[in-house]
Amino acid sequence: MRLADLETPALLLDAPRMRANIARMDAAIARHGVTLRPHLKTAKSVEVARAMTNGWAGGVTVSTLKEADQFFAAGFRDLLYAVGIAPNKLPHAADLIRRGADLTLILDSVAAADAVSAFGRAEGLTLPVLIEIDSDGHRAGVAPDDSATLAAIASSLAEGAELRGVMTHGGGSYDARGAEQLAAHAELERSGAVRAAEALRAAGFLCPVVSVGSTPTALFARDLGGVTEVRTGVYAFQDLVMAGLGVCAVEDIAISVATTVIGHQAERGWLIVDAGWMALSRDRGTQAQDVDQGYGLVAGHDDLIVISANQEHGIVADRHGRPLDLARFPIGTLLRILPNHACATAAQHDRYHVMDEAGEVLHVWPRFGGW
Amino acid sequence: MRLADLETPALLLDAPRMRANIARMDAAIARHGVTLRPHLKTAKSVEVARAMTNGWAGGVTVSTLKEADQFFAAGFRDLLYAVGIAPNKLPHAADLIRRGADLTLILDSVAAADAVSAFGRAEGLTLPVLIEIDSDGHRAGVAPDDSATLAAIASSLAEGAELRGVMTHGGGSYDARGAEQLAAHAELERSGAVRAAEALRAAGFLCPVVSVGSTPTALFARDLGGVTEVRTGVYAFQDLVMAGLGVCAVEDIAISVATTVIGHQAERGWLIVDAGWMALSRDRGTQAQDVDQGYGLVAGHDDLIVISANQEHGIVADRHGRPLDLARFPIGTLLRILPNHACATAAQHDRYHVMDEAGEVLHVWPRFGGW
């Protein structure tokens, strides 16, 4: 099938770019001698997951138990569910474990640890757990130097659960810019997780796993001493937010939304296209960056961005406000929009149209959503 | 099933509130003696569509051909596809028409009219068309007083297509506030569509349909003289944006996202919940309104909003920055988040958990997405 035959809007995946992005991350992590545990929350596709885990013996990371279900059904056994466990999800987690999944949970409080271990005891299960560490004051987690809380959580996991180690996500790295700041943030992430692990070991607890990760820090870490695994997910696709951070080039972005010009706003020199926020997502992640890309950048046109989006309409305009020469973009013209945030844009679609170098659509890979 | 037994996040639909919202709109439109053509882009559910069309003989409005497919399969025959037609969608539209759908397309240029009529001639079909009118300089459409363009489009629809009339969407009404401004905007919408219809009739074209609509204007129009039908969709659910415009009360909002407290940020007095932007959407439609509701308002707690959202994490905090008394919200507490924008939040989910007055979940209604 040719790209021009697609009904728009449609999500495209440039397979050669994706493979290059994956190879770059594999090399960056291998250099440190640690394991890559790809985060599959961006992809939500078995085919993309297989491309991301090719050559790696380690497990994967998920953000929902639906992802755990789907990837376990596809043969992925070692799964880290990297969102603090809610009590109402414990029966679902137990079901996965009983069916043979090596599913690890995370939590950051004595209350949650008590709930997990009580559930494990009642069900005759031992639930594997990592303690979440807040390495950068970003969101959730125990402070790395709060040894009393770490030890209290570890103690309450003694029966019905099993402490496997610690994990952290340096989400604050999304505010970093350029290699120096990203490297500094990676060190914050590493040192916080390692200090917490050492505090637990000093208190007499085993802490074999030290898990860190975010796409910005994973590519820029200079030292991963004491870390056992790195989690990252956006790298396979990359996006405009990552390009704005200096993590990749715009040319590395492997997904885009195909859209068609359906009208002209002649007075203002705008194009109306059939990709609105339903196809692009409402994500405005570049708004706070140096270059605001609106709701997305038109591939191959550095100054054309989606300045406004309704549900099924987008408005494409020059970023500097100059009226476009509309004759260059007649009704029916196909454009590709690069996304601000790959996770959010991909989530609006139920399939990838996988393209080769020549722009032929070779495959359709399903993707799933929901919980 | 009880609400407390749901795995979160989950989309809830309060059926009694929805029925009251539908009755209110039905009464408002009936008062004018025109037809309501409900827009199903918010609902994307056959069950909700049936609730919205109960008692009305008229057709429905859709924003994608996927919606047309799904609702046609469920027995809805009269369908207005209210997004400017792209040439690559004509085969899909033709397929629906051949299968018996009375599908009307819209367009706003001679180029699009030529493409549609040429396609209709080549396929031996007569494709019904409305001309889109730009009643408020909002987005797409022909200016109401541009009789030359209106006549040129109408002429090029002479064969292979059939001009049914005009339509407009007063999307600028989302910038209005309160009954007076909303009524003024409704009049802008009405008068623009009626003037365009009169221009077409004066030029010798039949123009039986004069279709207008947006949820804000539909409830506040004082005169709909010359209009034949009103399109509106959000009214069945309502949302915080509509409440901010004065279109409804917060208490009228019929959908919400159930979420669970999974952690505490004790230092700042915040709750971490398991509804992030994947469950709530990235829509920040109240940001430009008088009351910014963040990523959503916690039902029953006027000052608790979702101040920040990652993919599967939300941060709930006091809107004035006061630290919360975390003991009131232990791990496992169930909260309901009211959405900024019903269309965007519902789009993140594949089902409605339908509740009665007592908060029991009585039914699960599937919803669809995509194109």
JSON list of C-alpha atoms in Angstrom, two decimals, chain A residues 32-133:
[
{"chain": "A", "resi": 32, "resn": "HIS", "atom": "CA", "xyz": [27.83, 0.86, 31.04]},
{"chain": "A", "resi": 33, "resn": "GLY", "atom": "CA", "xyz": [27.49, -2.93, 31.33]},
{"chain": "A", "resi": 34, "resn": "VAL", "atom": "CA", "xyz": [23.97, -2.70, 32.78]},
{"chain": "A", "resi": 35, "resn": "THR", "atom": "CA", "xyz": [20.69, -4.17, 31.60]},
{"chain": "A", "resi": 36, "resn": "LEU", "atom": "CA", "xyz": [18.15, -2.24, 29.56]},
{"chain": "A", "resi": 37, "resn": "ARG", "atom": "CA", "xyz": [14.57, -2.85, 30.69]},
{"chain": "A", "resi": 38, "resn": "PRO", "atom": "CA", "xyz": [12.58, -1.11, 27.92]},
{"chain": "A", "resi": 39, "resn": "HIS", "atom": "CA", "xyz": [9.47, 0.76, 28.98]},
{"chain": "A", "resi": 40, "resn": "LEU", "atom": "CA", "xyz": [6.60, -0.29, 26.72]},
{"chain": "A", "resi": 41, "resn": "LYS", "atom": "CA", "xyz": [4.12, 2.43, 27.71]},
{"chain": "A", "resi": 42, "resn": "THR", "atom": "CA", "xyz": [4.90, 4.43, 24.57]},
{"chain": "A", "resi": 43, "resn": "ALA", "atom": "CA", "xyz": [4.74, 1.53, 22.12]},
{"chain": "A", "resi": 44, "resn": "LYS", "atom": "CA", "xyz": [1.81, -0.60, 23.45]},
{"chain": "A", "resi": 45, "resn": "SER", "atom": "CA", "xyz": [2.54, -2.91, 20.54]},
{"chain": "A", "resi": 46, "resn": "VAL", "atom": "CA", "xyz": [3.94, -6.43, 20.61]},
{"chain": "A", "resi": 47, "resn": "GLU", "atom": "CA", "xyz": [5.82, -5.87, 17.34]},
{"chain": "A", "resi": 48, "resn": "VAL", "atom": "CA", "xyz": [7.49, -2.68, 18.59]},
{"chain": "A", "resi": 49, "resn": "ALA", "atom": "CA", "xyz": [8.26, -4.39, 21.91]},
{"chain": "A", "resi": 50, "resn": "ARG", "atom": "CA", "xyz": [10.04, -7.20, 20.06]},
{"chain": "A", "resi": 51, "resn": "ALA", "atom": "CA", "xyz": [12.11, -4.65, 18.15]},
{"chain": "A", "resi": 52, "resn": "MET", "atom": "CA", "xyz": [13.00, -2.96, 21.47]},
{"chain": "A", "resi": 53, "resn": "THR", "atom": "CA", "xyz": [14.01, -6.19, 23.24]},
{"chain": "A", "resi": 54, "resn": "ASN", "atom": "CA", "xyz": [15.93, -7.79, 20.38]},
{"chain": "A", "resi": 55, "resn": "GLY", "atom": "CA", "xyz": [19.25, -8.97, 21.78]},
{"chain": "A", "resi": 56, "resn": "TRP", "atom": "CA", "xyz": [18.44, -8.20, 25.40]},
{"chain": "A", "resi": 57, "resn": "ALA", "atom": "CA", "xyz": [17.82, -10.93, 27.93]},
{"chain": "A", "resi": 58, "resn": "GLY", "atom": "CA", "xyz": [16.28, -8.58, 30.50]},
{"chain": "A", "resi": 59, "resn": "GLY", "atom": "CA", "xyz": [12.67, -7.86, 31.18]},
{"chain": "A", "resi": 60, "resn": "VAL", "atom": "CA", "xyz": [10.37, -5.00, 30.30]},
{"chain": "A", "resi": 61, "resn": "THR", "atom": "CA", "xyz": [8.61, -2.16, 32.09]},
{"chain": "A", "resi": 62, "resn": "VAL", "atom": "CA", "xyz": [4.88, -1.40, 31.90]},
{"chain": "A", "resi": 63, "resn": "SER", "atom": "CA", "xyz": [2.68, 1.45, 33.10]},
{"chain": "A", "resi": 64, "resn": "THR", "atom": "CA", "xyz": [-0.61, -0.47, 33.35]},
{"chain": "A", "resi": 65, "resn": "LEU", "atom": "CA", "xyz": [-1.69, -4.01, 34.18]},
{"chain": "A", "resi": 66, "resn": "LYS", "atom": "CA", "xyz": [-3.36, -4.09, 30.76]},
{"chain": "A", "resi": 67, "resn": "GLU", "atom": "CA", "xyz": [0.14, -3.76, 29.27]},
{"chain": "A", "resi": 68, "resn": "ALA", "atom": "CA", "xyz": [1.30, -6.53, 31.60]},
{"chain": "A", "resi": 69, "resn": "ASP", "atom": "CA", "xyz": [-1.56, -8.74, 30.37]},
{"chain": "A", "resi": 70, "resn": "GLN", "atom": "CA", "xyz": [-0.90, -8.07, 26.71]},
{"chain": "A", "resi": 71, "resn": "PHE", "atom": "CA", "xyz": [2.87, -8.44, 26.81]},
{"chain": "A", "resi": 72, "resn": "PHE", "atom": "CA", "xyz": [2.71, -11.51, 29.06]},
{"chain": "A", "resi": 73, "resn": "ALA", "atom": "CA", "xyz": [0.33, -13.10, 26.54]},
{"chain": "A", "resi": 74, "resn": "ALA", "atom": "CA", "xyz": [2.94, -12.34, 23.87]},
{"chain": "A", "resi": 75, "resn": "GLY", "atom": "CA", "xyz": [5.68, -14.15, 25.81]},
{"chain": "A", "resi": 76, "resn": "PHE", "atom": "CA", "xyz": [7.23, -11.41, 27.95]},
{"chain": "A", "resi": 77, "resn": "ARG", "atom": "CA", "xyz": [7.52, -12.94, 31.40]},
{"chain": "A", "resi": 78, "resn": "ASP", "atom": "CA", "xyz": [9.66, -10.48, 33.42]},
{"chain": "A", "resi": 79, "resn": "LEU", "atom": "CA", "xyz": [7.48, -7.40, 33.94]},
{"chain": "A", "resi": 80, "resn": "LEU", "atom": "CA", "xyz": [8.00, -4.36, 36.16]},
{"chain": "A", "resi": 81, "resn": "TYR", "atom": "CA", "xyz": [4.76, -2.44, 36.76]},
{"chain": "A", "resi": 82, "resn": "ALA", "atom": "CA", "xyz": [6.26, 0.98, 37.41]},
{"chain": "A", "resi": 83, "resn": "VAL", "atom": "CA", "xyz": [3.30, 2.85, 38.94]},
{"chain": "A", "resi": 84, "resn": "GLY", "atom": "CA", "xyz": [2.62, 2.72, 42.68]},
{"chain": "A", "resi": 85, "resn": "ILE", "atom": "CA", "xyz": [0.27, -0.20, 43.28]},
{"chain": "A", "resi": 86, "resn": "ALA", "atom": "CA", "xyz": [-3.33, 0.63, 44.25]},
{"chain": "A", "resi": 87, "resn": "PRO", "atom": "CA", "xyz": [-5.08, -1.87, 46.54]},
{"chain": "A", "resi": 88, "resn": "ASN", "atom": "CA", "xyz": [-7.87, -2.40, 43.96]},
{"chain": "A", "resi": 89, "resn": "LYS", "atom": "CA", "xyz": [-5.29, -3.75, 41.47]},
{"chain": "A", "resi": 90, "resn": "LEU", "atom": "CA", "xyz": [-3.86, -6.47, 43.73]},
{"chain": "A", "resi": 91, "resn": "PRO", "atom": "CA", "xyz": [-6.28, -9.21, 42.58]},
{"chain": "A", "resi": 92, "resn": "HIS", "atom": "CA", "xyz": [-5.33, -8.47, 38.96]},
{"chain": "A", "resi": 93, "resn": "ALA", "atom": "CA", "xyz": [-1.61, -8.56, 39.81]},
{"chain": "A", "resi": 94, "resn": "ALA", "atom": "CA", "xyz": [-2.07, -11.82, 41.71]},
{"chain": "A", "resi": 95, "resn": "ASP", "atom": "CA", "xyz": [-3.83, -13.34, 38.72]},
{"chain": "A", "resi": 96, "resn": "LEU", "atom": "CA", "xyz": [-0.85, -12.51, 36.50]},
{"chain": "A", "resi": 97, "resn": "ILE", "atom": "CA", "xyz": [1.59, -13.98, 39.02]},
{"chain": "A", "resi": 98, "resn": "ARG", "atom": "CA", "xyz": [-0.46, -17.16, 39.37]},
{"chain": "A", "resi": 99, "resn": "ARG", "atom": "CA", "xyz": [-0.44, -17.51, 35.59]},
{"chain": "A", "resi": 100, "resn": "GLY", "atom": "CA", "xyz": [3.37, -17.44, 35.63]},
{"chain": "A", "resi": 101, "resn": "ALA", "atom": "CA", "xyz": [4.33, -13.79, 35.21]},
{"chain": "A", "resi": 102, "resn": "ASP", "atom": "CA", "xyz": [7.37, -12.56, 37.14]},
{"chain": "A", "resi": 103, "resn": "LEU", "atom": "CA", "xyz": [5.57, -9.30, 37.93]},
{"chain": "A", "resi": 104, "resn": "THR", "atom": "CA", "xyz": [7.26, -6.76, 40.22]},
{"chain": "A", "resi": 105, "resn": "LEU", "atom": "CA", "xyz": [5.24, -4.02, 41.94]},
{"chain": "A", "resi": 106, "resn": "ILE", "atom": "CA", "xyz": [6.39, -0.67, 43.30]},
{"chain": "A", "resi": 107, "resn": "LEU", "atom": "CA", "xyz": [5.33, 1.36, 46.33]},
{"chain": "A", "resi": 108, "resn": "ASP", "atom": "CA", "xyz": [6.65, 4.16, 48.53]},
{"chain": "A", "resi": 109, "resn": "SER", "atom": "CA", "xyz": [4.89, 3.98, 51.90]},
{"chain": "A", "resi": 110, "resn": "VAL", "atom": "CA", "xyz": [4.45, 1.73, 54.91]},
{"chain": "A", "resi": 111, "resn": "ALA", "atom": "CA", "xyz": [0.68, 1.84, 54.34]},
{"chain": "A", "resi": 112, "resn": "ALA", "atom": "CA", "xyz": [1.05, 0.45, 50.82]},
{"chain": "A", "resi": 113, "resn": "ALA", "atom": "CA", "xyz": [3.64, -2.11, 51.98]},
{"chain": "A", "resi": 114, "resn": "ASP", "atom": "CA", "xyz": [1.27, -3.28, 54.71]},
{"chain": "A", "resi": 115, "resn": "ALA", "atom": "CA", "xyz": [-1.57, -3.61, 52.17]},
{"chain": "A", "resi": 116, "resn": "VAL", "atom": "CA", "xyz": [0.59, -5.60, 49.74]},
{"chain": "A", "resi": 117, "resn": "SER", "atom": "CA", "xyz": [2.06, -7.95, 52.34]},
{"chain": "A", "resi": 118, "resn": "ALA", "atom": "CA", "xyz": [-1.36, -8.53, 53.98]},
{"chain": "A", "resi": 119, "resn": "PHE", "atom": "CA", "xyz": [-2.83, -9.35, 50.57]},
{"chain": "A", "resi": 120, "resn": "GLY", "atom": "CA", "xyz": [0.09, -11.69, 49.76]},
{"chain": "A", "resi": 121, "resn": "ARG", "atom": "CA", "xyz": [-0.32, -13.52, 53.08]},
{"chain": "A", "resi": 122, "resn": "ALA", "atom": "CA", "xyz": [-4.08, -13.85, 52.64]},
{"chain": "A", "resi": 123, "resn": "GLU", "atom": "CA", "xyz": [-3.63, -15.22, 49.11]},
{"chain": "A", "resi": 124, "resn": "GLY", "atom": "CA", "xyz": [-0.64, -17.45, 49.91]},
{"chain": "A", "resi": 125, "resn": "LEU", "atom": "CA", "xyz": [1.55, -15.49, 47.50]},
{"chain": "A", "resi": 126, "resn": "THR", "atom": "CA", "xyz": [4.89, -13.70, 47.73]},
{"chain": "A", "resi": 127, "resn": "LEU", "atom": "CA", "xyz": [4.60, -10.45, 45.78]},
{"chain": "A", "resi": 128, "resn": "PRO", "atom": "CA", "xyz": [7.91, -9.01, 44.49]},
{"chain": "A", "resi": 129, "resn": "VAL", "atom": "CA", "xyz": [8.32, -5.31, 45.29]},
{"chain": "A", "resi": 130, "resn": "LEU", "atom": "CA", "xyz": [10.71, -2.42, 44.58]},
{"chain": "A", "resi": 131, "resn": "ILE", "atom": "CA", "xyz": [10.64, 0.66, 46.79]},
{"chain": "A", "resi": 132, "resn": "GLU", "atom": "CA", "xyz": [10.21, 3.84, 44.74]},
{"chain": "A", "resi": 133, "resn": "ILE", "atom": "CA", "xyz": [12.80, 6.52, 45.47]}
]
